[in-house]
mmCIF file of C-alpha atoms in Angstrom:
data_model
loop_
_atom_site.group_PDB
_atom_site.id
_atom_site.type_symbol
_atom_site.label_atom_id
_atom_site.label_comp_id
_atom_site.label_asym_id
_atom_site.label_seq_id
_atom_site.Cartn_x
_atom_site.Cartn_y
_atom_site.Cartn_z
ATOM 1 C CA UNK A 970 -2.777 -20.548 -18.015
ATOM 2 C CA UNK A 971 -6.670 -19.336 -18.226
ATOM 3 C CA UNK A 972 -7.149 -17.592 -21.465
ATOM 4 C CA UNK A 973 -7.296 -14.217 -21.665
ATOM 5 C CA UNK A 974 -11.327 -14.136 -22.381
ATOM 6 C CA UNK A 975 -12.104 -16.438 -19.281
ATOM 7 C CA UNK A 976 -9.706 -14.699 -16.818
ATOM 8 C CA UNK A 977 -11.233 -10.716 -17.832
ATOM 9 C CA UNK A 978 -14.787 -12.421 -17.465
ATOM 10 C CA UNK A 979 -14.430 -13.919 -13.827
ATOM 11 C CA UNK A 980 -12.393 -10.651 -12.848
ATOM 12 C CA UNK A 981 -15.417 -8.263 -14.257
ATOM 13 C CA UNK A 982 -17.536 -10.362 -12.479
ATOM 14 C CA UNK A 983 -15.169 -9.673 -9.283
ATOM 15 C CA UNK A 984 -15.636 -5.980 -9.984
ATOM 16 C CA UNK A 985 -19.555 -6.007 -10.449
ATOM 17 C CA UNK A 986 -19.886 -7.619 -7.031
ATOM 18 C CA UNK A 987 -17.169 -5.029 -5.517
ATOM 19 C CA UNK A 988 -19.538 -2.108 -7.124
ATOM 20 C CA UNK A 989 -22.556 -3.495 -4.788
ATOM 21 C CA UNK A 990 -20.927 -2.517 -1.764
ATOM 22 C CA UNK A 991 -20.214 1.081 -2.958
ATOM 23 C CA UNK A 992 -22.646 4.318 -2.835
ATOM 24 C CA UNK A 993 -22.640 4.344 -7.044
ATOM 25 C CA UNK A 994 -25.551 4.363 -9.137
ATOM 26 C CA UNK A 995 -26.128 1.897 -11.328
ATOM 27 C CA UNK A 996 -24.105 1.812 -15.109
ATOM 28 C CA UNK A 997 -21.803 0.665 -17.848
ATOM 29 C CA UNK A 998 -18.546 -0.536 -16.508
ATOM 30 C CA UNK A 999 -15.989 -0.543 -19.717
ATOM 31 C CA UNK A 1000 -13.199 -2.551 -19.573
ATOM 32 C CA UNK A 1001 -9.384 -0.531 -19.663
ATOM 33 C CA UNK A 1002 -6.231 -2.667 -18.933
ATOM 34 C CA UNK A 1003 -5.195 -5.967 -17.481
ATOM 35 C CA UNK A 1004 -1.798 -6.107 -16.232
ATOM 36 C CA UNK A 1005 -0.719 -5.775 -12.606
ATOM 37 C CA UNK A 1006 -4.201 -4.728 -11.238
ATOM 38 C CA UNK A 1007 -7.406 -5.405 -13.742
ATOM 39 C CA UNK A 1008 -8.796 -1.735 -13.950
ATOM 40 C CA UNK A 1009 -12.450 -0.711 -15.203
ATOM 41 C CA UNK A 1010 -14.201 2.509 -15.849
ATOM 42 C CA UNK A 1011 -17.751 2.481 -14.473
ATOM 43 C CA UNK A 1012 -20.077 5.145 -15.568
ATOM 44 C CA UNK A 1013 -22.918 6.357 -13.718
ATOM 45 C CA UNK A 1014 -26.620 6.938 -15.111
ATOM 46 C CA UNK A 1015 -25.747 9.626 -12.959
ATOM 47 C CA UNK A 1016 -22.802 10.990 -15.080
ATOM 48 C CA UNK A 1017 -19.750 10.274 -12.709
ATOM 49 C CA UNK A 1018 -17.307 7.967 -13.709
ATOM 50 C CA UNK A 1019 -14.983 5.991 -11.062
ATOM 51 C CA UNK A 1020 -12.281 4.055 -11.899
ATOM 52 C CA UNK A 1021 -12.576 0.054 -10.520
ATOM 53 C CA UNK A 1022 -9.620 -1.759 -9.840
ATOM 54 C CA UNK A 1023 -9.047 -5.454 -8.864
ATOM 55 C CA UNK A 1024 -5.695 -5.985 -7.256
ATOM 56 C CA UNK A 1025 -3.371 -8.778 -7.884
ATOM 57 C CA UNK A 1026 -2.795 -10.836 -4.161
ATOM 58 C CA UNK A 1027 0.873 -10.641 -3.538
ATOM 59 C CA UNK A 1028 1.720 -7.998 -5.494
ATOM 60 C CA UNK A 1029 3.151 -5.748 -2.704
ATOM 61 C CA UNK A 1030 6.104 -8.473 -2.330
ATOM 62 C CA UNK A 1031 5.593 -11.891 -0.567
ATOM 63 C CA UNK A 1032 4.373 -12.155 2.520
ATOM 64 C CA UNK A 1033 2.889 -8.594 2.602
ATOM 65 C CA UNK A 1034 -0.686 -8.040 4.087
ATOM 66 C CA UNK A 1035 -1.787 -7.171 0.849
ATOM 67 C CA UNK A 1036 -5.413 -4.782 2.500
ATOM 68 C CA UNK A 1037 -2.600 -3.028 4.554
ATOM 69 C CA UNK A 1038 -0.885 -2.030 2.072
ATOM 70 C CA UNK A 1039 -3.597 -0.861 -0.302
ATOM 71 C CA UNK A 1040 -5.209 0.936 2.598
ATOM 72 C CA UNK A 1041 -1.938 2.721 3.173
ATOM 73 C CA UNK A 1042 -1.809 3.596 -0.717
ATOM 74 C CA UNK A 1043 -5.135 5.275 -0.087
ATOM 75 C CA UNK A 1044 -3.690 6.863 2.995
ATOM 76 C CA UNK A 1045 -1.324 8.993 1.075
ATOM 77 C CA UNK A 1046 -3.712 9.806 -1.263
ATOM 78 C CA UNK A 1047 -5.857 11.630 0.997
ATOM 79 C CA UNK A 1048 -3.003 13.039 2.771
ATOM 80 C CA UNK A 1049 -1.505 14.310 -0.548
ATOM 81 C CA UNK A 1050 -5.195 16.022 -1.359
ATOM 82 C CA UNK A 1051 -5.683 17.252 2.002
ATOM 83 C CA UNK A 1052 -1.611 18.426 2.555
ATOM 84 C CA UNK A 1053 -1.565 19.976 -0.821
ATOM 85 C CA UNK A 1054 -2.652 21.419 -4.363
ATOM 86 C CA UNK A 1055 -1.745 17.997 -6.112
ATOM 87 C CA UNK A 1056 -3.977 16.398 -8.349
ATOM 88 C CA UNK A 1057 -4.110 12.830 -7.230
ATOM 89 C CA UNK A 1058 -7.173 10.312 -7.676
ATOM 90 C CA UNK A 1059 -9.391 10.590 -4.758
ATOM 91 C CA UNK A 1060 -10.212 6.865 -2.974
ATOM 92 C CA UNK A 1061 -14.125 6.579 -2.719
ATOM 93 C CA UNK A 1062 -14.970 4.922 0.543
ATOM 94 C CA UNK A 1063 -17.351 1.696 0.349
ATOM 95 C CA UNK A 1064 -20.661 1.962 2.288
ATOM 96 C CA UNK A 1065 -19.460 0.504 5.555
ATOM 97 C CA UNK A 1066 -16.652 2.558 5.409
ATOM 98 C CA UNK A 1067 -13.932 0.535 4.215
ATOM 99 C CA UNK A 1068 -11.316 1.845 2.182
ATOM 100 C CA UNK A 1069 -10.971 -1.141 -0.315
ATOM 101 C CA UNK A 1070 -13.406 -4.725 -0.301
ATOM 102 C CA UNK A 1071 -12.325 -7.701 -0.454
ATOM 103 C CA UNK A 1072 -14.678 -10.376 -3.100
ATOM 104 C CA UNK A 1073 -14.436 -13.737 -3.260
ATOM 105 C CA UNK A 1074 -15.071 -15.662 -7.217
ATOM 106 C CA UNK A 1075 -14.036 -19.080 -7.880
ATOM 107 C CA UNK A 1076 -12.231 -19.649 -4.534
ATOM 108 C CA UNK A 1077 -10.277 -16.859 -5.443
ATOM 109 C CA UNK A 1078 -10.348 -13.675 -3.394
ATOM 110 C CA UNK A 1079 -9.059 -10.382 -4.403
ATOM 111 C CA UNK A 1080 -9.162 -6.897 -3.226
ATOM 112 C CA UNK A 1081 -11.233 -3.993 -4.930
ATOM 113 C CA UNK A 1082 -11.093 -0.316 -4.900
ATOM 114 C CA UNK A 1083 -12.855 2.867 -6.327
ATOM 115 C CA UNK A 1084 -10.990 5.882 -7.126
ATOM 116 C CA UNK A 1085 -12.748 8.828 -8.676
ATOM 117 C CA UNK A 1086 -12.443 8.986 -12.515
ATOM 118 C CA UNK A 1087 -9.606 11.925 -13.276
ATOM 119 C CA UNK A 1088 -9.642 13.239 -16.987
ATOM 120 C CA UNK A 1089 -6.931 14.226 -19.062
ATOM 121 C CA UNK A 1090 -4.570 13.840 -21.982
ATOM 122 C CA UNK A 1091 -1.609 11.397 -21.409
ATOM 123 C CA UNK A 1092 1.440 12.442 -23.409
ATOM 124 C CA UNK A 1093 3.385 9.308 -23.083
ATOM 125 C CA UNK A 1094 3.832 8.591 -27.377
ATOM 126 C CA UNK A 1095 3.573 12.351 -27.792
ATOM 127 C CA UNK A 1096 6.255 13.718 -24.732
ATOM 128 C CA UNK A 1097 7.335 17.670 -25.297
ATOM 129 C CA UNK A 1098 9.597 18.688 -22.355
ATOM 130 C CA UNK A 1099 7.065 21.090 -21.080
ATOM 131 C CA UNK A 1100 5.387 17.832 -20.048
ATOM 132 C CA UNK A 1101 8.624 16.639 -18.520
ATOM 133 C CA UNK A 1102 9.018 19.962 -16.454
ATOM 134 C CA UNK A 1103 5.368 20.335 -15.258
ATOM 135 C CA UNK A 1104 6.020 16.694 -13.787
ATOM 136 C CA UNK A 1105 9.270 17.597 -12.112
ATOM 137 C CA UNK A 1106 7.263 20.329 -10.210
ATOM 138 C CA UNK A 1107 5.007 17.962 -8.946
ATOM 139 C CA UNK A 1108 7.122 15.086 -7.811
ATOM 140 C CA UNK A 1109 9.310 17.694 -5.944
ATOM 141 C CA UNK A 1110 5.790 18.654 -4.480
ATOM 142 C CA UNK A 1111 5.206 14.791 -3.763
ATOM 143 C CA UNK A 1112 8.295 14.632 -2.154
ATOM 144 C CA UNK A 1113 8.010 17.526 0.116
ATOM 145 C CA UNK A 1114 4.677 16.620 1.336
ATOM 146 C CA UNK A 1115 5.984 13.016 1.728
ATOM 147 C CA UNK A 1116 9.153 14.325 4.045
ATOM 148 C CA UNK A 1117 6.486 16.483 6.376
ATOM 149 C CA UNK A 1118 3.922 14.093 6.675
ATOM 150 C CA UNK A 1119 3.789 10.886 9.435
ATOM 151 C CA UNK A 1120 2.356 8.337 8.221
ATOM 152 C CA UNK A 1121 -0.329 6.358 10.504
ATOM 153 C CA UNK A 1122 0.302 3.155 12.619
ATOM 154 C CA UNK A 1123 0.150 -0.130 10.612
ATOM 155 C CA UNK A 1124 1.270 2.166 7.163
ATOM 156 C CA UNK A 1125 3.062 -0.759 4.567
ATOM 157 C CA UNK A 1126 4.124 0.247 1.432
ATOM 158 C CA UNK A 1127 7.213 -1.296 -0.867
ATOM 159 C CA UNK A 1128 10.640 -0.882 0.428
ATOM 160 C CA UNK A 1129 12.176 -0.041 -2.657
ATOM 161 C CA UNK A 1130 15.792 -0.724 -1.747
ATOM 162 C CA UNK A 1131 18.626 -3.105 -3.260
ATOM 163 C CA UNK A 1132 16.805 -7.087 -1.941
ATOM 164 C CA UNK A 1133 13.210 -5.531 -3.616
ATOM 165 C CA UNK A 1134 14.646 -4.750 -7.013
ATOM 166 C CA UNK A 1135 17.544 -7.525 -7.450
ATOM 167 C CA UNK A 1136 16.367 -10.495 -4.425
ATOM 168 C CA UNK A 1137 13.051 -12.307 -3.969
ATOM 169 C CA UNK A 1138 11.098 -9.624 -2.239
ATOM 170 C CA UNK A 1139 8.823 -9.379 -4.985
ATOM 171 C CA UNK A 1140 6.282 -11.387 -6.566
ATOM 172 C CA UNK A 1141 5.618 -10.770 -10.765
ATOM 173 C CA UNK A 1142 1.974 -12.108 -11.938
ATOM 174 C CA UNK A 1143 2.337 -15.135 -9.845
ATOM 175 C CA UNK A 1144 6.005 -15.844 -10.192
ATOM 176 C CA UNK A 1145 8.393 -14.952 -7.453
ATOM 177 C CA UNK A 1146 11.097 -13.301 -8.132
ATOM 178 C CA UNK A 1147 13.608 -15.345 -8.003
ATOM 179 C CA UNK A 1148 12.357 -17.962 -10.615
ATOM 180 C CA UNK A 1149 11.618 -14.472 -13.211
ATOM 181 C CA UNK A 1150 15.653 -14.461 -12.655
ATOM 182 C CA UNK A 1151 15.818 -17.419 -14.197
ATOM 183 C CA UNK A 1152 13.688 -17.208 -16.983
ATOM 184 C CA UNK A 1153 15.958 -14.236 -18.460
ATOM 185 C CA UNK A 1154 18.233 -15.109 -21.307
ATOM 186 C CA UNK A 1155 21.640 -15.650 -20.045
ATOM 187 C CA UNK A 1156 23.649 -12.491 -22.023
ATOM 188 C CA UNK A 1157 20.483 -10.116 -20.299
ATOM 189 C CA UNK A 1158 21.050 -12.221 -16.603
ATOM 190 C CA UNK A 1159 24.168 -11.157 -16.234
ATOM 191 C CA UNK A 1160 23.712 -7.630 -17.505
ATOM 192 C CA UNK A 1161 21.377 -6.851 -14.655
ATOM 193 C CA UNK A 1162 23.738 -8.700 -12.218
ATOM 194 C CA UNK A 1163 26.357 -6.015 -13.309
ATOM 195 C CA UNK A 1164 23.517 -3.095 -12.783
ATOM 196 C CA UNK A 1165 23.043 -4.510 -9.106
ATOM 197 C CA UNK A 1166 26.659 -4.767 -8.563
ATOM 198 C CA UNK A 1167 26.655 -1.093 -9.722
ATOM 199 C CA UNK A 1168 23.569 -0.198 -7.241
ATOM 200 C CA UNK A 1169 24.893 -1.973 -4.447
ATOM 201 C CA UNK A 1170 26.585 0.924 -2.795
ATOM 202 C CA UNK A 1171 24.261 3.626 -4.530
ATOM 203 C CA UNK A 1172 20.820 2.359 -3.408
ATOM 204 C CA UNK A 1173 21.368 2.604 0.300
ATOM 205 C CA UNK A 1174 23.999 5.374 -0.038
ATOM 206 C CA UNK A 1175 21.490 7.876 -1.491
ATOM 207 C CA UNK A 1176 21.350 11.304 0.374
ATOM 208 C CA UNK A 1177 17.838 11.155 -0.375
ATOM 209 C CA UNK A 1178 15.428 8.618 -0.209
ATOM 210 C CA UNK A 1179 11.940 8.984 1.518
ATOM 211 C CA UNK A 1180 8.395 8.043 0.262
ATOM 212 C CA UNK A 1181 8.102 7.954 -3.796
ATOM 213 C CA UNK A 1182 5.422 7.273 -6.500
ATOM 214 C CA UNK A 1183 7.870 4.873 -8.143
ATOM 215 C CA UNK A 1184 6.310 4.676 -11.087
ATOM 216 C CA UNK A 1185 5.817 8.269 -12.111
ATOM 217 C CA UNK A 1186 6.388 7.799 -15.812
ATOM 218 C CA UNK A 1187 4.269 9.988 -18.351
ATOM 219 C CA UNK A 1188 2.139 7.192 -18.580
ATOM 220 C CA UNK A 1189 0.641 7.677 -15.381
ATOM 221 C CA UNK A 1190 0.241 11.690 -15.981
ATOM 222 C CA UNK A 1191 -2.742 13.432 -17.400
ATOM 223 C CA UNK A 1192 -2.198 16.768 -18.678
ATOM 224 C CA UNK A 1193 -5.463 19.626 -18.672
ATOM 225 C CA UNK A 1194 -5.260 23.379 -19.134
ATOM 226 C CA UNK A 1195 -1.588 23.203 -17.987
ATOM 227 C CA UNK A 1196 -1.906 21.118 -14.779
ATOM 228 C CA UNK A 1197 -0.676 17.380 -14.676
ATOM 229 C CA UNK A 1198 -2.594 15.008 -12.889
ATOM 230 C CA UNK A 1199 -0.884 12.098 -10.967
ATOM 231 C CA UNK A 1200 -2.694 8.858 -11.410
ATOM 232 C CA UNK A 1201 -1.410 5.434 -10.339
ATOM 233 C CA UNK A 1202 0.151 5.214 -7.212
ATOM 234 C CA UNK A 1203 0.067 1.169 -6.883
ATOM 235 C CA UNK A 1204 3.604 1.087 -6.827
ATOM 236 C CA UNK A 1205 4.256 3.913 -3.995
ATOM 237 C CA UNK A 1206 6.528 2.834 -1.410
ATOM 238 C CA UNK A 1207 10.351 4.243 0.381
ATOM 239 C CA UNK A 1208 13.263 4.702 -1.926
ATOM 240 C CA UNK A 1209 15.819 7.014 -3.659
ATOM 241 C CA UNK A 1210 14.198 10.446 -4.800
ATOM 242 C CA UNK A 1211 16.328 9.841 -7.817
ATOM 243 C CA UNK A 1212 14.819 6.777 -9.400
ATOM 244 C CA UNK A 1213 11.756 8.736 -9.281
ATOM 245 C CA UNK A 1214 13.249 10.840 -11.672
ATOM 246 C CA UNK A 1215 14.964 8.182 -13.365
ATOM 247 C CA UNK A 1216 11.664 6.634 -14.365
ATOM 248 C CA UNK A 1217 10.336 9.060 -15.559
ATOM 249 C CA UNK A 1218 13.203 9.619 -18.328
ATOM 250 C CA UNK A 1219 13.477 5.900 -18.294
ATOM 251 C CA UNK A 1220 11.428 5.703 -21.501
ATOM 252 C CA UNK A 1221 13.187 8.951 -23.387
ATOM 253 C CA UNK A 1222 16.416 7.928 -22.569
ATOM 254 C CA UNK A 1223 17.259 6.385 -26.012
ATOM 255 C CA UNK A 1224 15.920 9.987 -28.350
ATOM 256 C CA UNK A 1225 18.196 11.965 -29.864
ATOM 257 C CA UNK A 1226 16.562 15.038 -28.157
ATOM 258 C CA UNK A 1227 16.533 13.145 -24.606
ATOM 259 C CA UNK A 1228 19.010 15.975 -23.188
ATOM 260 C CA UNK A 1229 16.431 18.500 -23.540
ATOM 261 C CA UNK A 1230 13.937 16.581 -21.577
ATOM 262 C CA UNK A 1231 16.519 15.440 -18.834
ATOM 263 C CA UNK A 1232 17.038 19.434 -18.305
ATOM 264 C CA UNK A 1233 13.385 20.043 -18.342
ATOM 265 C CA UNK A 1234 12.298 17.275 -15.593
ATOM 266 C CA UNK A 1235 15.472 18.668 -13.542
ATOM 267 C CA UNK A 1236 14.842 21.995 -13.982
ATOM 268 C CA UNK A 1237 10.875 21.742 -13.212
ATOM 269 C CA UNK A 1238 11.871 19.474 -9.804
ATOM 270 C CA UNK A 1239 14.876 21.876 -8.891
ATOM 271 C CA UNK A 1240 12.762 25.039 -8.664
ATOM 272 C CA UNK A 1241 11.089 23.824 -5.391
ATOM 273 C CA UNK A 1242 13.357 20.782 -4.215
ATOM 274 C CA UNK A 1243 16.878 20.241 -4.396
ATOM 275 C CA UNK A 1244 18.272 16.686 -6.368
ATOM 276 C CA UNK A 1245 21.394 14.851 -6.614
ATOM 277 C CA UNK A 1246 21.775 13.858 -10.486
ATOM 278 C CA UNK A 1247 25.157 12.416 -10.749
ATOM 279 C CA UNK A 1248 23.689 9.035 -10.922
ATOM 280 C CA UNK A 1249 20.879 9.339 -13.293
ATOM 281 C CA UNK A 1250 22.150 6.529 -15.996
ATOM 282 C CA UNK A 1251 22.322 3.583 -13.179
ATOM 283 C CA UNK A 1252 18.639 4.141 -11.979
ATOM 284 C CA UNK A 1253 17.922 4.463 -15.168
ATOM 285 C CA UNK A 1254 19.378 0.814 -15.585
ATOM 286 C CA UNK A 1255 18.008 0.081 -12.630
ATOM 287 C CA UNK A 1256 14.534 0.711 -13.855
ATOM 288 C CA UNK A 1257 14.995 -1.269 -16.910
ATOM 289 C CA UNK A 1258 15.783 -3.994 -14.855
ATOM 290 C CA UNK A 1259 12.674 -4.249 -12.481
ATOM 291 C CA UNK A 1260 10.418 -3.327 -15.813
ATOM 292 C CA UNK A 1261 12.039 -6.545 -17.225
ATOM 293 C CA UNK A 1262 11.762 -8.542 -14.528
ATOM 294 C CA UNK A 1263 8.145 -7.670 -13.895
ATOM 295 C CA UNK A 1264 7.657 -7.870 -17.504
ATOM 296 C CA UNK A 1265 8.973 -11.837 -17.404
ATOM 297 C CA UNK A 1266 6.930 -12.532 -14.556
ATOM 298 C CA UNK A 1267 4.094 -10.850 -15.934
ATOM 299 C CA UNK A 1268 4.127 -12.718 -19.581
ATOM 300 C CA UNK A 1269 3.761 -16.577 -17.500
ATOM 301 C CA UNK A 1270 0.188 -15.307 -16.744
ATOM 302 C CA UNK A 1271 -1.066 -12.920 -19.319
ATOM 303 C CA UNK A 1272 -0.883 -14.170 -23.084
ATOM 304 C CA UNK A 1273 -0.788 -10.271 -24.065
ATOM 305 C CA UNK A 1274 2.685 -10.093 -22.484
ATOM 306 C CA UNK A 1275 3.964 -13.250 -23.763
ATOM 307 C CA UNK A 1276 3.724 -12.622 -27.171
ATOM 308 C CA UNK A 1277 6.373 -9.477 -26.641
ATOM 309 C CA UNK A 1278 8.666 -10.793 -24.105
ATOM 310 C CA UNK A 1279 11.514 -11.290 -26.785
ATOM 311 C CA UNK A 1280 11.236 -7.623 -27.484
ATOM 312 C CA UNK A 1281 11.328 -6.508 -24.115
ATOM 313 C CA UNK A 1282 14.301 -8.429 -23.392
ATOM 314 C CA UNK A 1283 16.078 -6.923 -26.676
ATOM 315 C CA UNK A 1284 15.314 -3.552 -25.675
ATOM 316 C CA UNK A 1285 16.744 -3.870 -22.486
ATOM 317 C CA UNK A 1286 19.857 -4.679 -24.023
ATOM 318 C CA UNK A 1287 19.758 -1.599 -25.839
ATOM 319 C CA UNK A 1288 18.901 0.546 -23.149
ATOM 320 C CA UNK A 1289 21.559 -0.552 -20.831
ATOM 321 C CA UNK A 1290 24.486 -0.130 -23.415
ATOM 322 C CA UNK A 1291 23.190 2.872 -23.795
ATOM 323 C CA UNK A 1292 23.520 4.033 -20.558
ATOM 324 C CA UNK A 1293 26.668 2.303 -19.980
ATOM 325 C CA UNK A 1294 27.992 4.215 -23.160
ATOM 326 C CA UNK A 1295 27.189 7.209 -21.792
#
């Protein structure tokens, strides 16, 4: 395993060289996570800031033509800016054109793309249900635009159905799937074998399922003079409308005052869009699950992550008797 130090410098070094085939001036680029995709903040002498991010290869599921499917992310992006009043990153084009670039360090090559920098307040360790009901709006928004709109030839995105979240569809850091199965402690194994045997029927039986942001938590929503702002859409693909919602309770779902938030999401989403919400507790298991397993597969590459794995693991004991409870 690189160290954490060596593995940021080659993939800054990645992003510089992405950066030259842009139309950007020239300026800082700041560091900001390293976890899926290795994001940066550039800043213009110019004064605009864009937001850099290298993409992990394989990390739309093995096998998947990894500059189709970010090119398809970008797709909906525009679509959702031109189709509607969202506020969704807009994908800067390189100078050829391209949607994304792909740069080659070390005999490794990786993607790149530049989305324009979107400021706001994220409320994720300070949630009111306000927040919870201004993002219901939107994703019923999302979700309409998604259900009008066709897609163009070649589009890939994640099928988010019962094989991606419990087979070997997906690949976590550099681990397939499979083998982040077997890393799990044995007690928290067959817990999530009971959640799938509990989505079996669910997954593919729900009355509505169509193109999601899948990951539309309050951590990837920025809130300014009452508008939210939906940022990170590297997880967009097909599934069920309601483990849209579910994630985005996923984290609440263990407060004392999580009813109040589970009305406001439902009752911000249910003034434009109909939703089934019988069901909300599995995909909120559900959830917990693919966090987990990403979260395993995840910690065999990044220190930052290993260091916390026996916590995530404990928590997702606790959220699924939880939700088994009732």
């Amino acid at each position: 395993m690189l160290t954490r130090r060596v593995e940021l410098a080659r993939l800054r070094r990645m992003a510089v060289t992405a950066l030259g085939r842009y139309p950007l001036a020239e300026g800082r680029l700041i560091f900001i996570s390293h976890g899926e995709n290795t994001t940066f903040r550039h800043i213009g002498a110019d004064g605009t800031s864009h937001l850099v991010r290298v993409h992990r290869p394989d990390r739309h599921g093995r096998g998947v033509d990894s500059a189709a499917a970010v090119d398809s992310e970008l797709a909906w992006l525009r679509a959702l800016r031109e189709d509607t009043d969202l506020l969704v990153p807009e994908p800067l084009a390189a100078r050829d054109g391209a949607s994304a670039v792909a740069v080659t360090e070390a005999g490794e090559t990786r993607l790149c793309s530049v989305l324009r920098w979107m400021d706001g307040r994220i409320h994720e360790a300070s949630p009111r249900p306000v927040h919870l009901h201004r993002l219901g709006a939107a994703m019923a928004s999302l979700h309409d635009q998604a259900d009008a709109w066709t897609p163009p030839d070649g589009f890939t995105r994640i099928h988010w159905d019962h094989e991606a979240f419990f087979g070997n569809v997906m690949v976590y850091g550099r681990t397939p799937a499979a083998e982040c199965w077997t890393l799990l402690p044995p007690e928290l194994r067959a817990r999530f074998r009971e959640v799938g045997a509990r989505l079996a029927d669910l997954i593919p039986g729900a009355r509505d399922s169509g193109l999601i942001h899948a990951d539309l938590h309050l951590g990837n929503a920025l809130f300014r003079h009452g508008a939210v702002k939906l940022i990170d859409f590297d997880d967009c693909g097909t599934g069920p409308r309601s483990y849209e919602l579910a994630v985005a309770l996923w984290e609440l779902r263990g407060r004392a005052d999580y009813p109040a938030f589970r009305q406001a999401l439902l009752s911000g989403y249910r003034a434009r869009r109909d939703i089934d919400a019988t069901h909300l507790d599995d995909f909120i298991a559900l959830r917990q699950v693919a966090f987990d397993l990403w979260y395993t597969g995840v910690a065999q590459v990044n220190p930052a992550f290993s260091v916390r794995l026996d916590g995530v693991h404990q928590w997702s004991l606790d959220v699924l008797d939880l939700v088994e409870a009732g």
